[in-house]
XYZ file of C-alpha atoms in Angstrom:
495
model
C -17.231 26.403 20.469
C -16.944 24.765 23.894
C -17.058 21.278 25.394
C -20.859 21.183 24.931
C -20.460 21.431 21.143
C -21.302 17.734 20.427
C -24.474 18.066 22.525
C -25.503 21.152 20.600
C -24.916 19.354 17.333
C -26.984 16.391 18.445
C -29.868 18.709 19.316
C -29.609 20.419 15.951
C -29.430 17.087 14.111
C -32.836 16.166 15.509
C -34.324 19.291 13.943
C -32.695 19.368 10.508
C -34.898 17.494 8.033
C -33.416 14.755 5.886
C -32.662 15.599 2.287
C -35.755 15.174 0.140
C -35.311 13.096 -3.000
C -38.108 14.902 -4.779
C -38.762 16.966 -7.863
C -38.812 20.017 -5.625
C -35.318 19.267 -4.382
C -33.964 18.388 -7.816
C -34.828 21.832 -9.143
C -32.725 23.262 -6.310
C -29.681 21.195 -7.154
C -26.854 23.522 -8.230
C -25.606 21.119 -10.876
C -29.027 20.276 -12.318
C -30.361 23.825 -12.356
C -27.788 26.611 -12.393
C -28.777 29.977 -10.900
C -29.562 31.303 -14.372
C -32.371 28.773 -14.812
C -35.990 29.559 -13.920
C -36.409 26.616 -11.517
C -33.570 27.752 -9.312
C -34.806 31.348 -9.296
C -38.255 30.160 -8.188
C -36.741 28.370 -5.221
C -34.629 31.398 -4.290
C -37.755 33.554 -4.420
C -39.632 31.121 -2.167
C -36.780 31.080 0.301
C -36.474 34.862 0.409
C -40.112 35.068 1.525
C -39.055 33.439 4.798
C -36.597 36.220 5.595
C -37.316 39.254 7.795
C -38.306 42.386 5.899
C -35.228 44.254 4.729
C -33.082 41.114 4.366
C -34.896 39.498 1.451
C -32.836 41.413 -1.111
C -29.647 39.692 -0.015
C -28.786 36.744 -2.298
C -28.811 33.506 -0.284
C -25.885 31.117 -0.283
C -26.116 27.681 -1.889
C -25.950 26.234 1.633
C -29.072 28.146 2.678
C -30.939 27.055 -0.439
C -29.918 23.449 0.230
C -31.509 23.675 3.675
C -34.677 25.236 2.266
C -34.932 22.432 -0.274
C -35.211 19.891 2.525
C -38.720 21.026 3.389
C -41.564 19.343 1.497
C -45.159 20.329 0.846
C -46.765 23.387 -0.656
C -45.009 26.731 -0.552
C -46.989 27.808 2.519
C -46.308 24.462 4.219
C -42.616 24.846 3.541
C -42.546 28.402 4.860
C -44.311 27.306 8.036
C -41.965 24.345 8.576
C -38.910 26.428 7.787
C -39.832 29.179 10.227
C -40.452 26.564 12.924
C -37.020 25.105 12.162
C -35.344 28.514 12.565
C -37.291 29.172 15.762
C -36.309 25.801 17.246
C -32.599 26.257 16.579
C -32.799 29.838 17.830
C -34.134 28.573 21.164
C -31.156 26.220 21.495
C -28.726 29.018 20.705
C -30.492 31.409 23.084
C -29.921 29.056 25.977
C -26.312 28.146 25.221
C -24.895 31.210 23.464
C -26.854 34.418 23.103
C -29.401 34.769 25.891
C -32.977 35.952 25.592
C -34.782 36.924 22.460
C -32.049 36.293 19.886
C -33.469 35.818 16.375
C -30.606 34.836 14.023
C -30.823 34.178 10.314
C -29.992 30.733 8.968
C -26.680 32.049 7.664
C -25.803 33.246 11.171
C -26.823 29.909 12.683
C -24.631 27.970 10.282
C -21.736 30.333 10.961
C -22.121 29.965 14.733
C -22.130 26.205 14.343
C -18.888 26.557 12.372
C -20.523 24.829 9.373
C -20.476 21.422 11.108
C -21.526 19.647 7.964
C -20.118 17.096 5.569
C -20.869 18.429 2.090
C -21.181 15.627 -0.446
C -22.066 17.902 -3.355
C -21.327 21.527 -4.123
C -22.357 22.888 -0.723
C -24.867 20.109 -0.986
C -26.186 17.296 1.182
C -25.746 18.148 4.844
C -25.093 15.551 7.511
C -24.205 16.347 11.104
C -20.787 14.997 12.084
C -18.791 14.863 15.289
C -16.268 17.622 15.943
C -13.321 15.225 15.727
C -14.192 14.561 12.074
C -14.063 18.214 11.100
C -10.968 19.555 9.380
C -10.038 22.683 7.474
C -8.750 20.601 4.575
C -10.973 19.276 1.782
C -13.463 16.977 3.505
C -13.852 14.400 0.781
C -10.182 13.337 0.850
C -8.405 11.284 3.490
C -4.747 12.226 3.130
C -2.165 9.531 2.528
C 1.319 9.613 4.038
C 2.900 11.462 1.117
C 0.162 14.100 1.162
C 0.786 14.795 4.848
C 4.553 14.992 4.310
C 4.153 17.455 1.442
C 1.788 19.635 3.440
C 4.409 19.869 6.185
C 7.110 20.706 3.617
C 5.060 23.727 2.602
C 5.776 25.281 6.008
C 9.566 25.151 5.572
C 11.113 28.656 5.309
C 12.783 29.726 2.059
C 16.287 28.499 1.297
C 19.315 30.759 0.716
C 18.394 33.124 3.551
C 22.075 33.171 4.465
C 22.966 34.409 0.968
C 20.089 36.884 0.599
C 18.875 37.849 4.091
C 16.779 40.817 2.957
C 14.263 41.278 0.166
C 13.691 44.568 -1.659
C 10.667 46.556 -0.475
C 9.404 47.005 -4.037
C 9.894 43.338 -4.920
C 7.706 41.460 -7.333
C 7.437 37.931 -5.952
C 7.848 35.260 -8.641
C 5.813 32.038 -8.609
C 6.892 29.272 -10.979
C 4.352 26.449 -11.231
C 5.532 23.118 -12.555
C 4.530 19.503 -13.128
C 7.044 16.933 -14.326
C 9.072 18.161 -17.294
C 12.606 18.403 -15.898
C 14.194 19.240 -19.250
C 11.902 22.268 -19.502
C 12.388 23.286 -15.888
C 16.157 23.359 -16.289
C 15.826 25.776 -19.212
C 13.578 28.085 -17.184
C 15.866 28.009 -14.131
C 18.889 28.786 -16.314
C 17.045 31.750 -17.836
C 16.003 33.020 -14.387
C 19.602 32.841 -13.198
C 20.479 35.512 -15.797
C 17.625 37.877 -14.908
C 18.804 41.258 -13.664
C 17.984 41.878 -9.955
C 16.574 38.377 -9.424
C 18.423 38.273 -6.089
C 16.147 41.034 -4.746
C 13.058 38.863 -4.621
C 11.591 35.546 -3.524
C 11.048 32.696 -5.987
C 8.299 30.225 -5.085
C 8.161 26.956 -7.009
C 4.771 25.245 -6.850
C 4.792 21.532 -7.712
C 1.799 19.549 -8.970
C 2.733 16.367 -7.114
C 6.191 15.221 -6.091
C 8.885 14.247 -8.591
C 12.422 13.831 -7.284
C 14.197 15.070 -10.415
C 12.150 18.283 -10.343
C 12.882 18.695 -6.652
C 16.642 18.312 -7.177
C 16.729 20.952 -9.909
C 15.048 23.483 -7.619
C 17.299 22.578 -4.701
C 20.265 23.586 -6.863
C 19.113 27.214 -7.144
C 21.607 29.659 -5.605
C 20.687 32.993 -7.225
C 17.854 34.091 -4.875
C 15.675 33.080 -1.969
C 13.608 30.087 -3.051
C 10.692 28.282 -1.448
C 9.094 25.076 -2.669
C 5.440 24.210 -2.143
C 3.750 20.964 -3.118
C 0.051 20.498 -3.892
C -0.921 17.950 -1.198
C -4.163 17.002 -2.959
C -2.694 16.540 -6.416
C -4.206 13.611 -8.358
C -0.623 12.543 -9.018
C -0.041 11.502 -5.394
C -3.275 9.534 -4.952
C -2.856 6.342 -6.940
C -6.027 4.460 -6.028
C -8.629 6.999 -4.946
C -9.992 10.435 -5.718
C -8.612 12.872 -6.775
C -6.493 10.234 -8.490
C -7.998 7.201 -10.209
C -10.509 5.338 -8.046
C -11.188 1.649 -8.815
C -14.901 2.361 -9.180
C -14.560 5.463 -11.348
C -16.552 5.671 -14.557
C -14.390 5.894 -17.660
C -14.854 7.614 -20.993
C -18.608 7.621 -21.712
C -19.670 4.959 -19.188
C -23.264 5.057 -17.962
C -23.009 5.258 -14.129
C -26.280 3.341 -13.651
C -25.491 0.616 -16.151
C -21.843 0.205 -15.095
C -22.472 0.776 -11.365
C -19.563 3.208 -11.372
C -18.942 6.595 -9.779
C -18.689 9.874 -11.626
C -20.579 12.725 -13.233
C -19.922 13.206 -16.957
C -19.141 16.570 -18.495
C -21.388 18.343 -20.983
C -20.083 16.094 -23.775
C -20.747 12.854 -21.890
C -17.113 12.211 -20.930
C -15.999 11.269 -17.427
C -13.083 12.867 -15.608
C -9.422 12.249 -16.399
C -7.259 12.869 -13.287
C -4.244 13.942 -15.353
C -6.357 16.531 -17.123
C -8.236 17.971 -14.140
C -4.978 18.313 -12.194
C -4.139 21.387 -14.312
C -7.033 23.402 -12.982
C -6.793 21.979 -9.452
C -3.114 22.868 -9.136
C -3.558 26.413 -10.401
C -6.474 27.111 -8.054
C -4.802 25.488 -5.034
C -1.614 27.455 -5.760
C -3.447 30.774 -6.048
C -5.287 30.278 -2.774
C -2.113 29.134 -1.033
C 0.123 31.937 -2.308
C -2.337 34.749 -1.643
C -3.970 33.514 1.559
C -1.920 30.669 3.013
C 1.824 31.318 2.951
C 3.386 33.453 5.657
C 5.843 34.796 3.077
C 3.177 36.175 0.722
C -0.247 36.503 2.324
C 0.537 40.032 3.522
C 2.430 41.020 0.368
C 0.948 44.265 -0.941
C 2.794 44.291 -4.247
C 2.477 42.251 -7.410
C 3.124 38.534 -7.818
C 4.428 37.310 -11.182
C 3.299 33.850 -12.325
C 5.278 31.802 -14.852
C 5.260 28.155 -15.974
C 7.939 25.548 -16.498
C 8.025 26.195 -20.250
C 8.383 29.990 -20.143
C 11.827 31.294 -21.083
C 12.437 34.505 -19.135
C 14.519 37.318 -20.635
C 17.203 39.099 -18.558
C 15.152 42.321 -18.485
C 11.922 40.656 -17.339
C 12.094 41.541 -13.648
C 12.985 45.208 -14.132
C 10.352 45.547 -16.861
C 7.721 44.016 -14.586
C 8.604 46.415 -11.782
C 8.054 49.300 -14.194
C 4.762 47.884 -15.451
C 3.486 47.298 -11.920
C 4.250 50.914 -11.066
C 2.821 52.383 -14.285
C -0.351 50.287 -14.335
C -2.458 52.469 -12.046
C -1.058 55.680 -13.528
C -1.283 54.851 -17.219
C -4.074 52.291 -17.441
C -6.817 52.452 -14.779
C -8.686 49.686 -16.638
C -5.722 47.307 -16.355
C -6.055 44.590 -13.746
C -2.680 43.004 -14.424
C 0.670 43.303 -16.178
C 2.159 40.843 -18.661
C 5.671 40.056 -19.838
C 4.421 38.772 -23.196
C 1.601 39.393 -25.691
C -1.607 37.399 -25.290
C -0.917 35.874 -28.704
C 1.782 33.405 -27.657
C 3.531 33.368 -31.049
C 3.938 37.140 -31.085
C 7.182 38.763 -29.979
C 5.590 42.200 -29.760
C 5.079 45.170 -32.024
C 8.321 47.020 -31.342
C 6.511 50.325 -30.824
C 7.695 53.056 -28.501
C 4.534 52.727 -26.463
C 2.879 50.540 -23.869
C 0.142 48.118 -24.872
C -3.153 47.392 -23.092
C -4.871 44.211 -24.235
C -6.696 41.106 -23.029
C -4.867 39.296 -20.258
C -2.399 36.653 -21.421
C -1.206 33.480 -19.701
C 2.557 33.952 -20.182
C 4.254 35.916 -17.417
C 1.232 37.607 -15.826
C 1.229 39.572 -12.563
C -1.432 41.117 -10.325
C -1.898 42.158 -6.701
C -4.054 41.287 -3.678
C -6.865 43.588 -4.771
C -7.314 41.673 -8.012
C -6.987 38.336 -6.221
C -9.864 39.285 -3.909
C -12.051 39.920 -6.962
C -11.040 36.571 -8.454
C -11.598 34.715 -5.194
C -15.138 36.082 -4.922
C -15.864 34.342 -8.225
C -14.878 30.910 -6.883
C -18.317 29.429 -7.561
C -18.167 30.419 -11.217
C -14.592 29.216 -11.584
C -15.278 25.861 -9.943
C -18.515 25.112 -11.785
C -17.438 26.048 -15.329
C -17.075 22.903 -17.430
C -13.551 23.354 -18.770
C -10.382 21.767 -17.389
C -8.237 24.746 -18.448
C -7.815 27.396 -15.764
C -7.083 30.158 -18.291
C -10.060 29.437 -20.533
C -12.222 29.325 -17.414
C -10.947 32.756 -16.401
C -11.503 34.248 -19.868
C -14.940 32.712 -20.324
C -16.583 33.198 -16.944
C -14.497 34.990 -14.287
C -13.234 38.066 -16.137
C -16.591 38.741 -17.850
C -18.265 38.714 -14.430
C -16.212 41.734 -13.315
C -18.605 43.977 -15.196
C -16.051 45.809 -17.346
C -13.321 44.782 -19.818
C -10.264 43.229 -18.162
C -7.069 44.636 -19.621
C -3.436 43.916 -18.883
C -0.489 46.275 -19.434
C 2.684 45.190 -21.224
C 5.611 46.508 -23.205
C 5.763 46.343 -26.980
C 8.610 43.804 -26.895
C 8.224 40.463 -25.176
C 10.219 39.640 -22.046
C 9.124 36.002 -21.880
C 8.603 33.260 -24.453
C 6.521 30.098 -24.332
C 8.860 27.469 -25.773
C 7.234 24.123 -24.941
C 6.131 21.926 -27.802
C 4.394 19.547 -25.381
C 2.161 21.905 -23.464
C 0.382 20.868 -20.307
C -2.899 21.361 -22.120
C -2.063 19.174 -25.123
C -4.845 20.741 -27.161
C -8.293 19.287 -26.697
C -7.656 15.760 -27.986
C -6.494 13.910 -24.920
C -4.870 11.011 -26.749
C -2.440 13.150 -28.755
C 1.146 12.091 -28.146
C 3.918 14.674 -28.153
C 7.644 14.022 -28.284
C 10.052 16.790 -27.312
C 13.671 16.518 -26.207
C 13.514 19.894 -24.479
C 15.979 21.560 -26.818
C 15.624 25.351 -26.838
C 17.373 27.880 -29.036
C 16.245 31.367 -28.054
C 18.480 34.256 -29.076
C 18.313 37.232 -26.721
C 19.069 40.563 -28.392
C 21.042 43.215 -26.533
C 17.934 45.392 -26.222
C 16.238 42.595 -24.246
C 19.045 42.318 -21.705
C 18.151 45.582 -19.959
C 14.861 47.296 -19.097
C 13.384 48.663 -22.325
C 10.143 50.245 -21.096
C 9.967 54.040 -20.795
C 7.740 55.680 -18.140
C 6.767 58.509 -20.503
C 5.338 56.202 -23.173
C 1.647 56.467 -24.032
C -0.671 53.461 -23.963
C -2.163 51.867 -27.065
C -5.242 49.800 -26.300
C -6.456 46.770 -28.252
C -10.232 46.612 -28.041
C -12.586 43.801 -29.051
C -9.823 41.224 -29.433
C -10.645 37.739 -30.598
C -10.405 34.849 -28.169
C -12.361 33.065 -25.470
C -15.011 35.238 -23.870
C -18.412 35.194 -22.165
C -20.767 32.774 -23.875
C -18.191 30.073 -24.603
C -19.501 26.906 -22.957
C -16.127 25.253 -22.325
C -14.190 22.280 -23.664
C -15.463 19.983 -20.924
C -13.412 17.665 -18.741
C -14.727 19.335 -15.577
C -18.146 17.787 -15.047
C -17.501 15.580 -12.038
C -19.191 16.842 -8.878
C -16.175 15.752 -6.814
C -13.783 17.973 -8.769
C -16.082 20.950 -8.386
C -16.443 20.347 -4.681
C -12.695 19.948 -4.176
C -12.190 23.184 -6.080
C -14.588 24.971 -3.716
C -12.821 23.459 -0.709
C -9.544 24.983 -1.913
C -11.275 28.366 -1.932
C -12.171 27.915 1.753
C -8.817 26.604 3.037
C -7.541 29.846 4.530
C -10.593 32.096 4.861
């Protein structure tokens, strides 16, 4: 865009109709009528009738449907007004950008204008804003000083480059995501320090907020290259506004109209809890940042292994994961990922002389860019599913949308153990207290100190396993429009 951009936006703002607060608009609203509902499908069908022949089969974006919903009247009236709207904007763009006879679609127009809109619901209400107000960061949050500092810290190169100047070409990058359980983190770091070949790779530690004791533990790592990243929009660093606790936020089962408070309840009538929603926000921000944002990893063609601050890692874990990553495409074409541990967290494995293909677990899982691209395309489903758990969201809506069963490949003996008694999730009763001194007593057998996976092993596949799957409606906690919008903004940070 050039210096005339504000003028162009002013011209466009005179053409775009104001949002209609009508029944017709309400049936377009993504949160009132999901795409699976008849009302939404009717609106999509109406909109597609405005498109040139040959383009009507393309599914419109939520942004396009939002614009269509701004036109009132009968269907024919709306079509007439909409086509006039497209024609008017096209004339502006012809003069300033494309020359004679250009006939762009609405999607093209919005792209050319660089989406100069402030979205106050899920790709929702559109208001023209000045260029100086536009940013590539989530639009509904004004960063505080700590948020800005943390975002700058994320650009710092890895430490220990002097000790480990080169990384192995076949490296599996390790990402450890943490919150604020220093006694757990120390156990995990100690276990990583004993992992064979750990010095060959990069360890990224992703923090949900900033906690000095956690930071100091990571700064003490000397066994490999290590990079710290900090979620700059974590609820834990915003003490008096969204995504933290806002003074006017609805609480528990408050009625927003009666209490004059802000918030959208979940499917069970409960309003958001910042400490709870931070779990899903951090995971999604981390994934987008690791795969698409960091210079160290965005071009990485291999696998990335994800572990948490309460996962004890066996000495053979890295070598086993390298083997699994290599064997996955050869032995299990249906496998999207590789795991260090069984999906049943209490299991230590079967002890067979074979590989195992099963549903994807959440302890020590690894996948590559190809799989990430498939996940990223499902951002709308991930961000709109009413469950504050990232893993349950993946099992219940993202994986089923791939169209075929999602398997992961693992060995028949575990190489990682979930040891935390006080999990981040804390079950589904939010007021449960948990006391844990962080004591861990995990005995590592000699067989688990070296790689114990054989390339010539066959694969045994578990089919029709129990667990969360398509049709589960979620545990709630993720009903607030602001959380869903922030989630979608994370998906757009780097693309």
